């Protein structure tokens, strides 16, 4: 089982290294400075630490029912916090079981592995067919708008903001299927802290020309907001800290 | 003779799509080999009808979400970033914000070749970092992390509210620069959640992007931005 995990993880790492090397070479050809490329690497590592710890938590949570290897494989490749939990729980419910109990039947274990894989692999079938066409159509649309006006920048920013808006809206009024992390006092305070700290750090970077701090402003703001969630949970009365729109 | 798609992209993009297609097919084979290897190793194969019963419930949600995600993320992450993200997973909660942050820091656009390069490097580095953290964590920190994230742990809220922390920090810069077009998609997102509070994030993202781009176009038409 560990050999399977090692094989899958090696595949992911080799693919990532392959694309990084090709992109790095192309970046240098395009005149992107080594400093910019290095900053991208370091800020991406820092950015990844906290979410990766959260993913590790899911591996450990799922491990109580599925053992450590299958969740480890699934969340190292293609997997996702929500998908893996829902897929395994759905399969186990068919057997009259759930993730709250350890699976001891090998047939059930195999069934969970199949449902996780088939459920989440469809994007890998779609990508080779659709990715190039989508990129060409979007490229043409952007090119057309660049020719007619300066609207491309606004449209591009609007698309980014659309993604972020979904998560902001969830922090304001979202509900999770398991009730953990529902929107309410804590989610809004964490969100507001992240926004305020990020704005302060960005302003400081601009005002004092702190070029080396700038790439780390975002991850530092995220850690500050996570710290605020811990502090609020300790100092605010439980009736307030546990308030959500969903009771 | 080159097809229209090949002619419309630069040679680097065409190479990325060739590599991406090969790696995606390879990843699919590797992924399918996991349950095959597990069942072979355990010497038992699951009952097909039971697996089918679970798949009937899972596939309509996951496969529709997959279509929406491919349509939504490809323009945002570029070709290399998209191929890498869909193999390495955890897109919405990690690869997407990581790629967006890197492009913002490097001051490059998503649909430029520079954006393609920065996004690919960022997502590749993020995938390796995640893999290392999970591997090290599983071997060394599993007992400690379980205590850290236990609902009774003092650090538990930090992990429970990681997404508001992540997207609040990421959004601040965009909101400051483009505050006029930022309110509408958030309001639309909240209104949608009023009626469907547990709506999958992949679907909600699609709605808020349409609202955001549509709102921005309208504001431009009326010369408000």
Short mmCIF file of C-alpha atoms in Angstrom, two decimals, chain B residues 6 9 20 43 112 211:
data_model
loop_
_atom_site.label_atom_id
_atom_site.label_comp_id
_atom_site.label_asym_id
_atom_site.label_seq_id
_atom_site.Cartn_x
_atom_site.Cartn_y
_atom_site.Cartn_z
CA UNK B 6 -2.94 25.32 -33.32
CA UNK B 9 -1.83 30.04 -30.19
CA UNK B 20 -0.76 18.80 -20.59
CA UNK B 43 -7.66 -10.08 -3.30
CA UNK B 112 -0.65 36.72 -21.20
CA UNK B 211 -22.36 38.58 -11.99
#
